mmCIF file of C-alpha atoms and ligand atoms in Angstrom:
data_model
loop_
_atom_site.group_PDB
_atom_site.id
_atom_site.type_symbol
_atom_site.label_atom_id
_atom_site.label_comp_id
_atom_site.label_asym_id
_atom_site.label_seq_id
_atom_site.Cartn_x
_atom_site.Cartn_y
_atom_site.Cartn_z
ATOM 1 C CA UNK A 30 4.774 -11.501 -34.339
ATOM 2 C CA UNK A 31 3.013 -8.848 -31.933
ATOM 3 C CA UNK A 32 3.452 -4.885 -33.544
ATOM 4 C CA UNK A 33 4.524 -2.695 -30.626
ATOM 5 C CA UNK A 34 2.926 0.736 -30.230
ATOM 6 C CA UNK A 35 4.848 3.351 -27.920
ATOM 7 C CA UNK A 36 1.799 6.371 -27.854
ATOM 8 C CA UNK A 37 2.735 9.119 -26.082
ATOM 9 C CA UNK A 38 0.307 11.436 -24.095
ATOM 10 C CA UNK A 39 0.296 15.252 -24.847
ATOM 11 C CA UNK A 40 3.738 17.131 -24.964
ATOM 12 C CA UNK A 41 3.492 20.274 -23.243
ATOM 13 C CA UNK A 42 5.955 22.335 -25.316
ATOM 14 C CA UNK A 43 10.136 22.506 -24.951
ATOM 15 C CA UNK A 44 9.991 20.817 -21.503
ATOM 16 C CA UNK A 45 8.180 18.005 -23.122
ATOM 17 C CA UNK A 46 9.845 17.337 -26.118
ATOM 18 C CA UNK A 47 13.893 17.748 -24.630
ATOM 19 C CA UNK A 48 12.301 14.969 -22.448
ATOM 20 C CA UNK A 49 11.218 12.914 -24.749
ATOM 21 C CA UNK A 50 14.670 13.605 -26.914
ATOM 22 C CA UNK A 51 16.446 12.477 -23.931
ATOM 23 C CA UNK A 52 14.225 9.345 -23.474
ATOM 24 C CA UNK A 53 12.657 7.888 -26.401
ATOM 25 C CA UNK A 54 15.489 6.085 -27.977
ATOM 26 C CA UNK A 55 15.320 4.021 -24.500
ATOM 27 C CA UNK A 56 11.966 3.571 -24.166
ATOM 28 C CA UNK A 57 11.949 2.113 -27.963
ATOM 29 C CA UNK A 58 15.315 -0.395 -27.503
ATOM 30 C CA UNK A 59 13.246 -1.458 -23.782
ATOM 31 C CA UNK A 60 9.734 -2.025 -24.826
ATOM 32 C CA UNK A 61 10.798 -3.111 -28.239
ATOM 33 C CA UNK A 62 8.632 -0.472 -29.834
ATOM 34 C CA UNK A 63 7.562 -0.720 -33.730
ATOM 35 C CA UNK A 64 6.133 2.383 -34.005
ATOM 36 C CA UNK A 65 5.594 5.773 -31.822
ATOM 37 C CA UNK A 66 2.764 7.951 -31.840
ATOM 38 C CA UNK A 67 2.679 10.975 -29.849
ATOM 39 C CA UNK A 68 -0.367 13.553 -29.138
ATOM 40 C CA UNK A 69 1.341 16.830 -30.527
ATOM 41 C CA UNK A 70 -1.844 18.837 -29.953
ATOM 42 C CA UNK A 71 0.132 21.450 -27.421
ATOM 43 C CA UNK A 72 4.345 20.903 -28.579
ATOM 44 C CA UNK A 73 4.508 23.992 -29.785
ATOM 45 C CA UNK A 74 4.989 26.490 -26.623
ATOM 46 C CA UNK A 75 1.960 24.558 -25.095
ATOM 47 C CA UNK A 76 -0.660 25.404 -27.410
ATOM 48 C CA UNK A 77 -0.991 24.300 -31.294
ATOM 49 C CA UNK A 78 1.748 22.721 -33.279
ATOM 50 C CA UNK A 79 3.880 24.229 -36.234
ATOM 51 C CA UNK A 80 5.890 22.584 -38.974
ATOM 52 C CA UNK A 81 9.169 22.628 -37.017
ATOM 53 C CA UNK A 82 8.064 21.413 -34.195
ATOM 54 C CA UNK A 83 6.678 18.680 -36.233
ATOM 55 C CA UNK A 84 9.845 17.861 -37.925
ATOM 56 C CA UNK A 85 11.519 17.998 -34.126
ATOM 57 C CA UNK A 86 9.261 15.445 -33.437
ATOM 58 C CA UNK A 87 9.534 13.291 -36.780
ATOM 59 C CA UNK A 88 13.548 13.763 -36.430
ATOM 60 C CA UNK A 89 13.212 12.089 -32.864
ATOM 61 C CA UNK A 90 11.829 8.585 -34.376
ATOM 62 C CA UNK A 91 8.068 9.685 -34.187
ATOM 63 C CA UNK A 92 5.860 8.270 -36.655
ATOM 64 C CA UNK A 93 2.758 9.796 -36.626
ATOM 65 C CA UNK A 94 1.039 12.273 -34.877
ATOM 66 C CA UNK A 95 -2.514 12.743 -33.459
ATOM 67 C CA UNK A 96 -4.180 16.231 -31.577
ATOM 68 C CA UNK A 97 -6.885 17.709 -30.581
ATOM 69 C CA UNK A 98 -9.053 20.991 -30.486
ATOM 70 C CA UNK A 99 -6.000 22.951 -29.553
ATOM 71 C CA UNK A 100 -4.511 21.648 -33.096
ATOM 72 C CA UNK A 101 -6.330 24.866 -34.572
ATOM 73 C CA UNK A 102 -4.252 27.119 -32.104
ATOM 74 C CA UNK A 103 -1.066 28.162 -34.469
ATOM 75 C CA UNK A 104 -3.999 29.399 -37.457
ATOM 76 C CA UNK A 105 -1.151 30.829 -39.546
ATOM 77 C CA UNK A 106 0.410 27.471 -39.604
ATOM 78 C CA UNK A 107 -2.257 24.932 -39.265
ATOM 79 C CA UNK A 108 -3.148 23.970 -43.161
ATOM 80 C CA UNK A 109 0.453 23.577 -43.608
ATOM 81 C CA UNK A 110 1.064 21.592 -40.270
ATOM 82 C CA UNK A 111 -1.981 19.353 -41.368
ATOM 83 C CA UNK A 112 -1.123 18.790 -44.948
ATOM 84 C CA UNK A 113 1.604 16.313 -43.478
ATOM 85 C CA UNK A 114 -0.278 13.065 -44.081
ATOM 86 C CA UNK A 115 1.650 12.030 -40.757
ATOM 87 C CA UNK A 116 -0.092 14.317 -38.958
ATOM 88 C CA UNK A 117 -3.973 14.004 -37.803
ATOM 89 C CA UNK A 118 -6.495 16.207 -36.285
ATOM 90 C CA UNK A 119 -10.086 14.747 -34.713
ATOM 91 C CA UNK A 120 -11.894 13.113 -37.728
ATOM 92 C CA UNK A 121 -15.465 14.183 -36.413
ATOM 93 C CA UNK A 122 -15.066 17.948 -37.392
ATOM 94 C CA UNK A 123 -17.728 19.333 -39.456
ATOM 95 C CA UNK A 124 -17.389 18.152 -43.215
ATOM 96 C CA UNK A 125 -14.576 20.342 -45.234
ATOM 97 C CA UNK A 126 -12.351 20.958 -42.398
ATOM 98 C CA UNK A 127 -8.702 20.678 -43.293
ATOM 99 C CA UNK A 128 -6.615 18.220 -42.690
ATOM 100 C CA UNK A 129 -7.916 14.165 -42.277
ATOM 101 C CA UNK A 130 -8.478 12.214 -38.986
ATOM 102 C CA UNK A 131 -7.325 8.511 -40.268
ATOM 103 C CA UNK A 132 -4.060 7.411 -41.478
ATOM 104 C CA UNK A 133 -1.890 4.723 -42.009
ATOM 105 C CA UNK A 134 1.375 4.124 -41.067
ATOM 106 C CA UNK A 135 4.133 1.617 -41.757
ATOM 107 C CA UNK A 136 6.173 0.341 -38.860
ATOM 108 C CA UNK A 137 10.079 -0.060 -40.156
ATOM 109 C CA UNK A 138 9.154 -3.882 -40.680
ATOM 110 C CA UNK A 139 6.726 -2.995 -43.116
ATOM 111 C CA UNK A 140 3.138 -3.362 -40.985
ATOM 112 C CA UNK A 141 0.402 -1.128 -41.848
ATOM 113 C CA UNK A 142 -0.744 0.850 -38.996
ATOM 114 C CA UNK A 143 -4.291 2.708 -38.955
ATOM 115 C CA UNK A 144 -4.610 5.431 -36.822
ATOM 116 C CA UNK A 145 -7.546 7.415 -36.029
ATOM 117 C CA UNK A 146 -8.111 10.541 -33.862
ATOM 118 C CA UNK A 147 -11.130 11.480 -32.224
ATOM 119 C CA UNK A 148 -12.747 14.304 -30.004
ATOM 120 C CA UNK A 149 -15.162 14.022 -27.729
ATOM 121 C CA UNK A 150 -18.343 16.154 -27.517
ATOM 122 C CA UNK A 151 -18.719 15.911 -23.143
ATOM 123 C CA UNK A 152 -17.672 19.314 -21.932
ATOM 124 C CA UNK A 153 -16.707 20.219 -25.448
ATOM 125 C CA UNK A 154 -17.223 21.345 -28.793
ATOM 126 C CA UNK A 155 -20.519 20.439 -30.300
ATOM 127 C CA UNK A 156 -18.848 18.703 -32.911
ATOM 128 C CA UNK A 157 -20.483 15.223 -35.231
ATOM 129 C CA UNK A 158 -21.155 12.352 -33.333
ATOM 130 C CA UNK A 159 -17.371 10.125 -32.546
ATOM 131 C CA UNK A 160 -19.328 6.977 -32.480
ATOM 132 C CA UNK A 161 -20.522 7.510 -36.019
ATOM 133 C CA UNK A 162 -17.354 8.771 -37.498
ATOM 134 C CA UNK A 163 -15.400 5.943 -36.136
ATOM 135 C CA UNK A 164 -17.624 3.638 -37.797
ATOM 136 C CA UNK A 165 -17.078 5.464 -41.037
ATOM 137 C CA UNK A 166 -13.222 5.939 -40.837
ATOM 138 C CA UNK A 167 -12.654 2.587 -39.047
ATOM 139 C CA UNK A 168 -14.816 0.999 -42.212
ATOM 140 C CA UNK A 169 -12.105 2.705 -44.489
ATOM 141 C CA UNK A 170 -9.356 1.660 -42.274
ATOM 142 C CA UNK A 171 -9.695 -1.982 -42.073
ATOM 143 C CA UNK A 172 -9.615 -2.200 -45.614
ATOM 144 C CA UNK A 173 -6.355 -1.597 -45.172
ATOM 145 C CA UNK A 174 -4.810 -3.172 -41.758
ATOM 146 C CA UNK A 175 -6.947 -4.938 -38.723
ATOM 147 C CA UNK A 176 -4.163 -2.948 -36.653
ATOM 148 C CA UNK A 177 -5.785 0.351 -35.288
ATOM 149 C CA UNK A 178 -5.181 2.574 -33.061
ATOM 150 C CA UNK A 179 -7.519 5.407 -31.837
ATOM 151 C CA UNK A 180 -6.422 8.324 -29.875
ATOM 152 C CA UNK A 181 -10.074 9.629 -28.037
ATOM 153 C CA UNK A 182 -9.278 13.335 -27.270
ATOM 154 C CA UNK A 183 -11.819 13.867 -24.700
ATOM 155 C CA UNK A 184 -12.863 15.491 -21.288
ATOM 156 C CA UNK A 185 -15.272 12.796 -19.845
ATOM 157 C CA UNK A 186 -14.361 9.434 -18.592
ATOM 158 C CA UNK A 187 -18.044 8.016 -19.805
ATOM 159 C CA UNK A 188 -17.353 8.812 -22.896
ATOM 160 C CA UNK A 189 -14.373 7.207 -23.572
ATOM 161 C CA UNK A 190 -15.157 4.332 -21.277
ATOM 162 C CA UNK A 191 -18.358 4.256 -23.522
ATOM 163 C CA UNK A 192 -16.860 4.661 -26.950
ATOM 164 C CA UNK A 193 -13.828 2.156 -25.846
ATOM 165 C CA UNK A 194 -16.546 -0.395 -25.388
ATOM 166 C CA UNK A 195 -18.755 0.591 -28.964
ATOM 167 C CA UNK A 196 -15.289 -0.171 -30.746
ATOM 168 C CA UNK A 197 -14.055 -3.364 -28.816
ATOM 169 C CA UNK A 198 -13.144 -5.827 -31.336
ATOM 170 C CA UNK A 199 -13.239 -3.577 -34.508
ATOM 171 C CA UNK A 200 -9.725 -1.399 -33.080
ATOM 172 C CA UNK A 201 -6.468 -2.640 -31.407
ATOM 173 C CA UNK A 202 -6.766 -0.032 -29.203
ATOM 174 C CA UNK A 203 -8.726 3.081 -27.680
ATOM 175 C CA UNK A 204 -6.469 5.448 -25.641
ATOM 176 C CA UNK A 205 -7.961 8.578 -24.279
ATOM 177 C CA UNK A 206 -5.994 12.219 -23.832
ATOM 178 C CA UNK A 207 -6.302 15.771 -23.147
ATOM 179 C CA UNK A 208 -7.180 15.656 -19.645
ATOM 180 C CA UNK A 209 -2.845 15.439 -19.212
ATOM 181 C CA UNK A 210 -3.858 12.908 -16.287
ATOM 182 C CA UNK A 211 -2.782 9.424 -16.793
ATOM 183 C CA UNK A 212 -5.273 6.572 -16.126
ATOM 184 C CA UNK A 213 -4.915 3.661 -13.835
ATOM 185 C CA UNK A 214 -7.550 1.638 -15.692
ATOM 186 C CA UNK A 215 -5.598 0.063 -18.698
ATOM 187 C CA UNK A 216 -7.363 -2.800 -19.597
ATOM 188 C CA UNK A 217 -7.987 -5.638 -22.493
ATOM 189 C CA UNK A 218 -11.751 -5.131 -23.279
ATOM 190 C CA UNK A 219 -13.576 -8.696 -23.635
ATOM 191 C CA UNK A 220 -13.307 -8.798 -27.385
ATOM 192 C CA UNK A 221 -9.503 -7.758 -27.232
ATOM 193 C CA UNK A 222 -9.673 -3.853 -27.509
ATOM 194 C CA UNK A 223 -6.714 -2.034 -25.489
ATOM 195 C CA UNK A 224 -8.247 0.645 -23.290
ATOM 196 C CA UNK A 225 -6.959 3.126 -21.533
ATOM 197 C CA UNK A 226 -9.114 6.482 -20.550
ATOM 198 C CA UNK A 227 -6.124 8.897 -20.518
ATOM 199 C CA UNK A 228 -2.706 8.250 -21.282
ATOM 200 C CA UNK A 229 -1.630 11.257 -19.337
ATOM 201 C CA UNK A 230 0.678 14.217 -20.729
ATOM 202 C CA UNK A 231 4.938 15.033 -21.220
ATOM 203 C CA UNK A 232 6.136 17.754 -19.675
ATOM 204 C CA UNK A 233 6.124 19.777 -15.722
ATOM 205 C CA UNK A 234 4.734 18.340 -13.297
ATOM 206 C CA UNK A 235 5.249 21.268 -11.530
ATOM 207 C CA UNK A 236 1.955 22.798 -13.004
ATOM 208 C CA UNK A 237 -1.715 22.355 -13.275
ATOM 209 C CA UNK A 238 -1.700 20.237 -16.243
ATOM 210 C CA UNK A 239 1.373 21.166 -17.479
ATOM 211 C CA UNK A 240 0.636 25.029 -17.637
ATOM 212 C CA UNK A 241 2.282 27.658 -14.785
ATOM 213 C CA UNK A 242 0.313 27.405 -11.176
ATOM 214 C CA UNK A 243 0.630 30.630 -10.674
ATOM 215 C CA UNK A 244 -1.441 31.697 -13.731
ATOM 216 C CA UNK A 245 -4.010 28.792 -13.924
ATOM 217 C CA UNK A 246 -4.724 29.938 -10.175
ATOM 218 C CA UNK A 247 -5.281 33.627 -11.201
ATOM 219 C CA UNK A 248 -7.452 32.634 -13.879
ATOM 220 C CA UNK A 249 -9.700 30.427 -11.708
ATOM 221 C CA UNK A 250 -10.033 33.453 -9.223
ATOM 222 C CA UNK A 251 -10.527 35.920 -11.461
ATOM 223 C CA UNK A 252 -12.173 34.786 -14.570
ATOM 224 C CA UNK A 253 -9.821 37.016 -16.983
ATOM 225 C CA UNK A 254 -7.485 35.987 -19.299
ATOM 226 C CA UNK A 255 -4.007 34.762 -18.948
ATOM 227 C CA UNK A 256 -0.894 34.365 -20.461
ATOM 228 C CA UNK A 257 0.359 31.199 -19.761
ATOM 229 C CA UNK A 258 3.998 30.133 -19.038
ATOM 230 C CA UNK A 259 5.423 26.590 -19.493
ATOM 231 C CA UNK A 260 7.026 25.444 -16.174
ATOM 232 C CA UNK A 261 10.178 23.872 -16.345
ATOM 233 C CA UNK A 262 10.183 21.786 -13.276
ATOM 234 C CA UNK A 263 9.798 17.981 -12.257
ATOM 235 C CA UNK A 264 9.339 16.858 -16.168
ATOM 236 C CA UNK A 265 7.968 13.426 -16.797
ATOM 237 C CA UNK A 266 6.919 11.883 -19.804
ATOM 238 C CA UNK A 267 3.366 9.565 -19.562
ATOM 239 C CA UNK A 268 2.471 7.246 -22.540
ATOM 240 C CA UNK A 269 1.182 3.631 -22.992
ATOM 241 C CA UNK A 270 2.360 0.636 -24.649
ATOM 242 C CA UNK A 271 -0.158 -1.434 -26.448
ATOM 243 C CA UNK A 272 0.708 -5.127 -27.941
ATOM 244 C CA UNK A 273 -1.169 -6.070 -30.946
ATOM 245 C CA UNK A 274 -1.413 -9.179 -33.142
ATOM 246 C CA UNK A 275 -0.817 -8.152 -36.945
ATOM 247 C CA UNK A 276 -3.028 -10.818 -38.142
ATOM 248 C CA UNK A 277 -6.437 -10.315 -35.849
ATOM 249 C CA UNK A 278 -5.288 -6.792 -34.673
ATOM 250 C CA UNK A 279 -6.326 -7.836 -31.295
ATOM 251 C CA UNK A 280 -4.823 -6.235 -28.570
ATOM 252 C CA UNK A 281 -1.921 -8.679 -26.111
ATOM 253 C CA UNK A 282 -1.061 -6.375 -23.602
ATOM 254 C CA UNK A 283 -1.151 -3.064 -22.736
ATOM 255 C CA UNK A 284 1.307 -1.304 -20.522
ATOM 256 C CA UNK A 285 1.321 2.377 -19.285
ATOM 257 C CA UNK A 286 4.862 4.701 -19.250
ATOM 258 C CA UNK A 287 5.286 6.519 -16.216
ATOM 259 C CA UNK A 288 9.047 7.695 -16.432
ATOM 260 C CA UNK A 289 10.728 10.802 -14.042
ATOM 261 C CA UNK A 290 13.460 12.419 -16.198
HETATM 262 FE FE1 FE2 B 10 -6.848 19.006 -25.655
#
């Protein structure tokens, strides 16, 4: 039997997760879904995540969730928030950061899961090398399951089209986020890797990435700081669906979510 992996791409804050209230139980029942993963990076009022929003999130049928470098953007909460061993950061942070960047995770039918968050270095933090710690963690990972799925939290294209290749065959999948623009490129790489180079983001499309317009255009003219609102307007959620055989963890099919709510 093929697992079914529902991954959703960033949730931009209220907007994004009364969507995905509204919506996930019928995108599970439809696609059949085994297990949901959601980038919770930017849930909480668009930047960081806390403990309640977490639970929000768990309470809604999530099963795991995977962030990025705004993870670190709620400090008072974040050791807390990343004690959950549901909840990852980027594994390639320098050695001694909290929180992990593999888990695993047991869909309802009792299949193990691995899950691995990444961040890229393109346009980014000069973090440790993603190639190299996904050889490490995917090492540890495999002892466990051949079912895998990576979440790439990065800016460049290359390097996720790059990295998605280094990995095909060793993950079920490599899905890209944080640029909060979804993809047209999902493919099954030749050794039966899922890839997708963004999976796109929950929340207003009524924005510039799902922050005010009004604000991210003041900030581009002016170079100063901004305080940025969440837009409530034209909310969609973006995601992917990725097919996987338990036994080989090969990817069957991948399908993107595009839904207006
Ligand atoms: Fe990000």
């Amino acid at each position: 039997m093929p697992v079914k992996i529902l991954f959703i791409g960033d949730i931009i804050g209220k907007p994004g997760r009364q969507a995905l209230s509204r919506e996930l139980d019928r995108l599970v029942d439809r696609h059949r879904v085994d297990l949901v993963l959601v980038n919770g990076e930017n849930a909480s009022g668009g930047f960081g995540l806390t403990t309640e929003t977490a639970k929000e999130l768990f309470d809604l049928g999530v099963h795991g969730i995977t962030s990025g470098n705004h993870i670190w953007d709620k400090k008072e909460q974040v050791a807390l928030v990343l004690a959950n061993p549901r909840i990852v950061r980027p594994a390639n942070y320098p050695e001694g950061t909290t929180g992990r960047g593999g888990m695993i995770l047991t869909t309802p039918g009792g299949i193990k899961v691995g899950v691995l968050n990444l961040e890229g270095r393109v346009y980014m933090k000069n973090l440790e090398c993603p190639f190299r710690t996904a050889d490490r963690e995917i090492e540890l990972l495999r002892q466990e399951t051949p079912v895998i799925f990576v979440d790439f939290h990065a800016e460049a294209t290359s390097e996720k089209s790059a990295l998605g290749w280094y990995l095909d065959g060793r993950v079920s999948a490599v899905v890209g986020t944080h640029t909060h623009v979804q993809t047209a490129d999902e493919r099954i790489l030749t050794r039966g890797t899922a890839y997708l180079s963004d999976a796109g983001m929950t929340g207003s499309f009524d924005s510039v990435i799902g922050i005010g317009k009004e604000e991210a255009i003041h900030k581009f003219l002016t170079q100063l700081p901004v305080k940025f609102e969440i837009p409530k307007k034209d909310i969609r959620i973006n995601g992917v669906v990725v097919s996987v055989d338990e036994e080989s963890g090969r990817a069957l099919g991948i399908e993107r979510i595009a839904v207006s709510c």
